[in-house]
Short mmCIF file of C-alpha atoms and ligand atoms in Angstrom, two decimals:
data_model
loop_
_atom_site.label_atom_id
_atom_site.label_comp_id
_atom_site.label_asym_id
_atom_site.label_seq_id
_atom_site.Cartn_x
_atom_site.Cartn_y
_atom_site.Cartn_z
CA MET A 5 -24.45 -52.89 0.49
CA SER A 6 -25.41 -54.58 3.73
CA SER A 7 -24.14 -57.54 5.75
CA SER A 8 -26.44 -59.78 3.70
CA SER A 9 -25.18 -58.57 0.28
CA SER A 10 -24.15 -61.36 -2.09
CA ALA A 11 -20.58 -61.92 -3.28
CA LEU A 12 -21.59 -60.53 -6.66
CA GLN A 13 -23.05 -57.37 -5.12
CA ARG A 14 -19.86 -56.89 -3.08
CA GLN A 15 -17.73 -57.30 -6.18
CA GLU A 16 -19.89 -54.80 -8.03
CA ALA A 17 -19.59 -52.28 -5.16
CA ALA A 18 -15.80 -52.76 -5.02
CA ARG A 19 -15.55 -52.22 -8.77
CA SER A 20 -17.51 -48.99 -8.72
CA LEU A 21 -15.49 -47.73 -5.73
CA ASP A 22 -12.25 -48.55 -7.55
CA ASP A 23 -13.59 -46.77 -10.60
CA ALA A 24 -14.47 -43.62 -8.63
CA CYS A 25 -11.08 -43.59 -6.85
CA SER A 26 -9.09 -43.98 -10.06
CA SER A 27 -11.12 -41.53 -12.16
CA VAL A 28 -12.26 -38.48 -10.14
CA GLY A 29 -11.17 -39.37 -6.61
CA PHE A 30 -14.56 -38.18 -5.30
CA PHE A 31 -17.74 -40.11 -4.48
CA TYR A 32 -20.91 -39.84 -2.40
CA LEU A 33 -21.30 -42.12 0.61
CA GLU A 34 -24.86 -43.07 1.59
CA GLY A 35 -26.23 -45.63 4.02
CA HIS A 36 -23.31 -44.88 6.38
CA GLY A 37 -25.33 -45.14 9.57
CA VAL A 38 -24.65 -41.65 10.91
CA PRO A 39 -28.11 -40.24 11.69
CA THR A 40 -28.98 -37.25 9.49
CA GLN A 41 -30.33 -35.37 12.56
CA GLU A 42 -26.90 -35.52 14.19
CA ILE A 43 -25.22 -34.09 11.13
CA GLN A 44 -27.86 -31.34 10.89
CA GLN A 45 -27.56 -30.59 14.60
CA LEU A 46 -23.82 -30.02 14.24
CA HIS A 47 -24.37 -27.71 11.26
CA ARG A 48 -26.89 -25.72 13.36
CA LEU A 49 -24.50 -25.46 16.30
CA ALA A 50 -21.65 -24.45 13.99
CA LYS A 51 -23.80 -21.65 12.52
CA ARG A 52 -24.66 -20.47 16.05
CA PHE A 53 -21.00 -20.51 17.04
CA PHE A 54 -19.84 -18.58 13.97
CA ALA A 55 -22.64 -16.02 14.56
CA LEU A 56 -21.16 -15.13 17.99
CA PRO A 57 -19.29 -11.83 18.36
CA GLU A 58 -15.67 -11.88 17.26
CA SER A 59 -14.50 -11.24 20.82
CA VAL A 60 -16.19 -14.43 22.08
CA LYS A 61 -14.86 -16.55 19.23
CA ASP A 62 -11.38 -15.15 19.75
CA GLY A 63 -11.59 -16.46 23.32
CA LEU A 64 -11.24 -19.93 21.84
CA GLU A 65 -7.68 -19.28 20.80
CA SER A 66 -4.89 -19.67 23.24
CA THR A 67 -2.67 -16.59 23.40
CA GLU A 68 0.05 -18.81 22.12
CA SER A 69 -1.96 -19.58 19.04
CA ARG A 70 -2.77 -15.90 18.37
CA HIS A 71 0.84 -14.96 18.92
CA PHE A 72 1.90 -17.71 16.58
CA ILE A 73 -0.53 -16.64 13.87
CA GLU A 74 0.64 -13.04 14.08
CA GLU A 75 4.19 -14.22 13.94
CA SER A 76 3.57 -16.49 10.99
CA ILE A 77 1.80 -13.77 9.05
CA ALA A 78 4.66 -11.41 9.75
CA MET A 79 7.43 -13.91 9.22
CA SER A 80 5.89 -16.81 7.30
CA SER A 81 7.06 -19.03 10.13
CA GLN A 82 5.84 -22.51 11.04
CA PRO A 83 2.71 -23.32 13.03
CA ALA A 84 3.32 -24.06 16.69
CA GLN A 85 -0.20 -25.42 16.83
CA GLY A 86 -3.02 -25.52 14.37
CA ARG A 87 -5.91 -25.97 16.80
CA GLY A 88 -8.85 -23.82 17.76
CA TYR A 89 -10.61 -20.90 16.13
CA GLN A 90 -9.30 -19.42 12.94
CA ARG A 91 -10.67 -16.01 11.94
CA LEU A 92 -12.17 -15.07 8.59
CA GLY A 93 -9.44 -14.68 5.99
CA GLU A 94 -6.72 -16.16 8.18
CA ASN A 95 -6.36 -19.34 6.15
CA VAL A 96 -4.29 -18.91 3.01
CA THR A 97 -4.23 -21.07 -0.11
CA LEU A 98 -1.90 -20.30 -3.03
CA ASN A 99 -1.05 -16.91 -1.50
CA GLN A 100 -4.70 -15.79 -1.31
CA ARG A 101 -6.83 -15.39 1.80
CA ASP A 102 -9.69 -17.93 1.97
CA TRP A 103 -13.03 -16.31 2.86
CA GLN A 104 -13.86 -18.76 5.62
CA GLU A 105 -13.56 -19.17 9.38
CA ALA A 106 -13.15 -22.49 11.16
CA ILE A 107 -12.45 -24.48 14.30
CA ASP A 108 -9.84 -27.25 14.05
CA PHE A 109 -9.53 -30.30 16.28
CA PHE A 110 -6.75 -32.85 15.93
CA ALA A 111 -6.47 -36.38 17.31
CA PRO A 112 -5.45 -36.24 20.99
CA ILE A 113 -2.21 -38.20 20.53
CA HIS A 114 0.85 -37.08 22.50
CA SER A 115 4.22 -36.73 20.79
CA LYS A 116 5.63 -39.29 23.27
CA GLU A 117 3.41 -41.87 21.59
CA VAL A 118 5.01 -41.38 18.20
CA ASN A 119 8.49 -42.06 16.98
CA LEU A 120 9.94 -38.58 16.64
CA ASN A 121 13.40 -40.08 16.10
CA ALA A 122 12.26 -41.14 12.68
CA PHE A 123 12.02 -37.48 11.72
CA ALA A 124 15.74 -37.02 12.33
CA ALA A 125 16.81 -40.26 10.66
CA GLU A 126 19.36 -40.49 7.85
CA PRO A 127 19.22 -39.01 5.32
CA ALA A 128 18.88 -36.03 7.70
CA ARG A 129 15.30 -34.85 7.43
CA MET A 130 14.87 -32.27 10.14
CA ARG A 131 16.95 -30.21 12.54
CA ASP A 132 16.40 -30.38 16.31
CA GLU A 133 14.59 -27.01 16.37
CA GLU A 134 12.25 -28.19 13.64
CA ILE A 135 11.49 -31.36 15.53
CA GLU A 136 10.78 -29.32 18.64
CA LYS A 137 8.25 -27.24 16.69
CA LEU A 138 6.71 -30.43 15.34
CA GLN A 139 6.37 -31.69 18.90
CA GLN A 140 4.63 -28.47 20.03
CA PHE A 141 2.30 -28.71 17.05
CA MET A 142 1.30 -32.24 18.04
CA ASP A 143 0.98 -31.71 21.78
CA ALA A 144 -1.07 -28.52 21.85
CA PRO A 145 -4.47 -29.25 23.39
CA ASN A 146 -7.71 -28.88 21.49
CA VAL A 147 -9.80 -25.89 22.55
CA TRP A 148 -13.60 -26.03 22.71
CA PRO A 149 -16.21 -23.27 22.50
CA ASN A 150 -18.25 -22.58 25.66
CA GLN A 151 -21.13 -21.41 23.51
CA PRO A 152 -23.35 -22.95 22.28
CA ALA A 153 -23.23 -25.10 25.43
CA GLU A 154 -23.97 -28.37 23.61
CA PHE A 155 -21.21 -27.90 21.03
CA ARG A 156 -18.53 -30.08 22.57
CA ALA A 157 -20.74 -33.05 23.46
CA SER A 158 -22.44 -32.96 20.10
CA ALA A 159 -19.19 -32.67 18.13
CA GLU A 160 -17.47 -35.42 20.13
CA ALA A 161 -20.37 -37.79 19.64
CA TYR A 162 -20.27 -37.03 15.92
CA PHE A 163 -16.61 -37.48 15.11
CA SER A 164 -14.95 -39.57 17.74
CA LYS A 165 -15.71 -42.84 19.43
CA ASP A 166 -19.01 -43.85 17.97
CA PHE A 167 -18.56 -43.54 14.28
CA PHE A 168 -14.97 -43.56 13.11
CA ASP A 169 -12.64 -44.68 15.90
CA HIS A 170 -12.61 -48.34 15.03
CA LEU A 171 -11.21 -47.35 11.65
CA THR A 172 -8.33 -45.23 12.86
CA ASN A 173 -5.77 -46.96 15.13
CA GLN A 174 -3.40 -44.04 15.93
CA SER A 175 -4.65 -41.93 13.04
CA PHE A 176 -3.69 -38.27 13.38
CA TRP A 177 -7.16 -37.28 12.20
CA CYS A 178 -8.42 -33.75 12.04
CA VAL A 179 -11.93 -32.37 12.15
CA ARG A 180 -12.46 -28.91 10.70
CA VAL A 181 -15.79 -27.19 11.26
CA ILE A 182 -15.88 -24.43 8.62
CA GLY A 183 -18.07 -21.34 8.19
CA TYR A 184 -18.31 -19.50 4.87
CA PRO A 185 -20.02 -16.12 4.55
CA ALA A 186 -20.90 -15.43 0.89
CA LEU A 187 -17.98 -14.14 -1.17
CA ARG A 188 -18.22 -10.43 -1.79
CA GLN A 189 -18.55 -9.27 -5.40
CA GLY A 190 -15.16 -8.77 -6.97
CA ALA A 191 -13.42 -10.48 -4.05
CA VAL A 192 -9.87 -11.63 -4.69
CA GLY A 193 -9.44 -15.21 -3.54
CA LEU A 194 -12.01 -17.92 -3.01
CA SER A 195 -13.90 -19.33 -0.04
CA CYS A 196 -11.31 -22.10 -0.09
CA GLY A 197 -8.53 -22.02 -2.67
CA GLU A 198 -7.61 -24.92 -4.95
CA HIS A 199 -5.88 -27.72 -3.10
CA THR A 200 -5.63 -31.45 -2.60
CA ASP A 201 -6.29 -32.98 0.83
CA TYR A 202 -3.38 -34.31 2.85
CA GLY A 203 -3.89 -37.83 4.07
CA CYS A 204 -6.00 -40.90 3.30
CA TRP A 205 -9.45 -39.53 2.64
CA THR A 206 -11.85 -36.83 3.71
CA ILE A 207 -15.46 -37.42 4.76
CA LEU A 208 -17.30 -34.16 4.23
CA ALA A 209 -20.76 -33.14 5.43
CA GLN A 210 -21.97 -30.16 3.40
CA ASP A 211 -24.99 -28.14 4.50
CA GLU A 212 -27.71 -27.46 1.93
CA THR A 213 -26.05 -24.39 0.30
CA PRO A 214 -25.93 -25.07 -3.47
CA ASP A 215 -23.02 -24.73 -5.91
CA ALA A 216 -20.22 -24.16 -3.42
CA LEU A 217 -17.83 -27.12 -3.63
CA GLU A 218 -16.14 -27.74 -6.99
CA VAL A 219 -13.84 -30.53 -8.16
CA GLN A 220 -11.36 -30.32 -11.01
CA LEU A 221 -11.89 -32.81 -13.83
CA SER A 222 -9.01 -34.37 -15.73
CA GLY A 223 -9.32 -31.85 -18.60
CA GLY A 224 -8.88 -28.97 -16.12
CA SER A 225 -12.53 -27.80 -16.03
CA TRP A 226 -14.43 -27.54 -12.73
CA ALA A 227 -17.57 -29.53 -11.82
CA LYS A 228 -19.98 -28.72 -8.98
CA VAL A 229 -20.41 -31.26 -6.18
CA PRO A 230 -24.04 -30.60 -5.14
CA PRO A 231 -25.03 -31.37 -1.54
CA ARG A 232 -27.19 -34.50 -1.18
CA ALA A 233 -29.33 -34.80 1.93
CA GLY A 234 -27.92 -37.44 4.28
CA ALA A 235 -24.92 -38.24 2.05
CA PHE A 236 -21.27 -37.55 2.79
CA VAL A 237 -18.88 -36.48 0.06
CA VAL A 238 -15.70 -38.56 0.20
CA ASN A 239 -12.50 -37.49 -1.54
CA LEU A 240 -9.06 -39.02 -1.51
CA GLY A 241 -5.92 -37.41 -0.09
CA ASP A 242 -2.25 -37.21 -1.11
CA MET A 243 -1.12 -40.27 0.87
CA LEU A 244 -3.53 -42.62 -0.87
CA SER A 245 -2.17 -41.29 -4.12
CA VAL A 246 1.42 -42.02 -3.04
CA TRP A 247 0.52 -45.54 -1.84
CA THR A 248 -1.10 -46.36 -5.19
CA LYS A 249 1.56 -44.66 -7.35
CA GLY A 250 -1.02 -42.16 -8.49
CA ARG A 251 -3.64 -44.72 -9.56
CA TYR A 252 -6.02 -43.29 -6.96
CA LYS A 253 -6.46 -39.59 -7.40
CA ALA A 254 -6.05 -36.87 -4.79
CA THR A 255 -8.11 -34.43 -6.82
CA ARG A 256 -7.89 -30.67 -6.62
CA HIS A 257 -11.00 -29.01 -5.31
CA ARG A 258 -12.09 -25.57 -4.14
CA VAL A 259 -15.05 -23.73 -2.63
CA ARG A 260 -16.81 -20.65 -4.06
CA GLN A 261 -19.69 -19.69 -1.80
CA THR A 262 -21.80 -17.19 -3.75
CA LYS A 263 -25.37 -18.52 -3.40
CA GLY A 264 -26.02 -18.87 0.31
CA ASP A 265 -26.15 -16.59 3.29
CA PHE A 266 -23.73 -18.55 5.48
CA ARG A 267 -22.52 -22.03 4.53
CA THR A 268 -21.13 -24.57 6.98
CA SER A 269 -19.23 -27.74 6.19
CA ILE A 270 -17.74 -30.33 8.51
CA ALA A 271 -14.69 -32.16 7.24
CA PHE A 272 -13.30 -35.29 8.88
CA PHE A 273 -9.80 -35.80 7.55
CA TYR A 274 -8.86 -39.44 8.11
CA GLU A 275 -5.10 -39.51 8.11
CA PRO A 276 -2.26 -41.96 8.70
CA ASN A 277 -0.44 -42.07 12.02
CA PHE A 278 1.76 -39.02 12.58
CA ASP A 279 4.97 -41.05 12.31
CA ALA A 280 3.81 -43.40 9.55
CA VAL A 281 6.37 -43.94 6.83
CA ILE A 282 4.54 -43.72 3.54
CA ARG A 283 5.99 -45.26 0.42
CA PRO A 284 4.36 -46.63 -2.74
CA LEU A 285 2.92 -50.10 -2.17
CA ASP A 286 4.77 -52.93 -3.87
CA VAL A 287 1.50 -54.28 -5.18
CA ALA A 288 0.56 -51.05 -6.93
CA PRO A 289 1.17 -51.42 -10.67
CA PRO A 290 3.87 -49.08 -12.01
CA LEU A 291 2.38 -45.89 -13.36
CA GLY A 292 4.62 -45.71 -16.45
CA LYS A 293 4.21 -41.95 -16.86
CA PRO A 294 4.87 -38.91 -14.68
CA HIS A 295 2.51 -38.51 -11.75
CA PRO A 296 -0.39 -36.21 -12.67
CA CYS A 297 -0.46 -34.19 -9.42
CA GLU A 298 2.20 -31.67 -8.62
CA GLY A 299 3.99 -32.30 -5.36
CA SER A 300 3.02 -29.25 -3.31
CA THR A 301 5.51 -30.11 -0.56
CA ALA A 302 9.01 -31.52 -0.71
CA PRO A 303 8.07 -34.73 1.17
CA LEU A 304 5.08 -35.29 -1.13
CA ALA A 305 7.20 -34.80 -4.24
CA ARG A 306 9.57 -37.43 -2.82
CA GLY A 307 6.70 -39.89 -2.32
CA LEU A 308 5.22 -39.23 -5.74
CA ALA A 309 8.61 -39.83 -7.31
CA GLY A 310 8.62 -43.31 -5.74
CA GLY A 311 10.57 -42.47 -2.56
CA GLU A 312 9.27 -42.30 1.01
CA LEU A 313 8.06 -39.66 3.42
CA ILE A 314 6.77 -39.46 6.97
CA TYR A 315 3.16 -38.36 7.16
CA GLY A 316 3.88 -35.78 9.91
CA GLU A 317 6.47 -34.04 7.69
CA HIS A 318 4.00 -33.67 4.86
CA LEU A 319 1.18 -32.51 7.15
CA PHE A 320 3.39 -29.94 8.82
CA ALA A 321 4.68 -28.62 5.49
CA LYS A 322 1.14 -28.26 4.15
CA VAL A 323 -0.30 -26.69 7.32
CA SER A 324 2.61 -24.22 7.29
CA SER A 325 1.76 -23.21 3.74
CA ASN A 326 -1.78 -22.40 4.90
CA PHE A 327 -0.38 -19.36 6.68
CA ASP A 328 2.07 -18.48 3.98
CA PHE A 329 1.76 -15.52 1.65
CA GLY A 330 4.97 -16.57 -0.07
CA ALA A 331 6.58 -13.37 1.21
O1 AKG B 25 -16.11 -26.88 2.59
C1 AKG B 25 -15.94 -27.71 1.70
O2 AKG B 25 -16.85 -28.10 0.96
C2 AKG B 25 -14.57 -28.30 1.42
C3 AKG B 25 -13.47 -27.79 2.33
C4 AKG B 25 -12.15 -28.40 1.98
O3 AKG B 25 -11.92 -28.84 0.88
C5 AKG B 25 -11.08 -28.50 3.00
O4 AKG B 25 -11.20 -27.86 4.06
O5 AKG B 25 -10.10 -29.23 2.76
FE1 FE2 B 26 -10.17 -30.10 0.90
#
């Protein structure tokens, strides 16, 4: 597709996109205009960052964040902020530690800019203390590595203004730069446990490590999503599934890194606004049968059952479960 594509070509492209979204919920995106060298440069810098000593990487966490993580592990409490460096094994999916480390950046939107009152609206959704935690989660600043020195400039050029901003309005996007050492033999848990993504869609840059990312097919079996040079992998999130009454699939996926030395991936999670009220679109045809995905959070279950939710509630519930051993 280009600006000179014919109406027929556009229709064809729209049809195949619709097909991908309603069958697997995953597709490759090529010809996107992001220079391959910039993607590769960020993978290189991420590998250099993750190779730094633990003590240097830990410097990227605020004390508050470390305290919070310790507290959540001990008490399964809620995240006060989800930004900054996350150590190997600290992320949890389905009660298992994920064998990955990461740095998370969220959209720099202040809680004053969103309608927090909506979170307390009738029927009562959240208590004042919960809303206060939500506010802290939103307002915490991003933290950037000092080493490698070019990291911040390179990452900002990659994921902010130049490439995606015009698509996002007040999107509460998140970028997660992830490092995966190979899984040890007999390890319990995966590199990233089975999950669906949270929001609209995810634009993922894999490095060249083979056979790591897997997507679940409708029969329950798992298919590899091989890296393709210069292409992004796009997969849909829970909110797109709610909007379309399940016609578009937020597909379960997972990572098992067994073939490479150290894999990096860079995920851009394009999400609705923090205070966006999400409800099935009137134009979406009725599904006529139970929704295929399980609602992994109470707000999501409400949306999938045809009700409404606020994106921030769902995000917060899912992020909380990423520190939860179900204790
Ligand atoms: O690293 C990958 O290939 C995927 C990671 C992922 O699914 C996630 O962080 O949500
Ligand atoms: Fe994911």
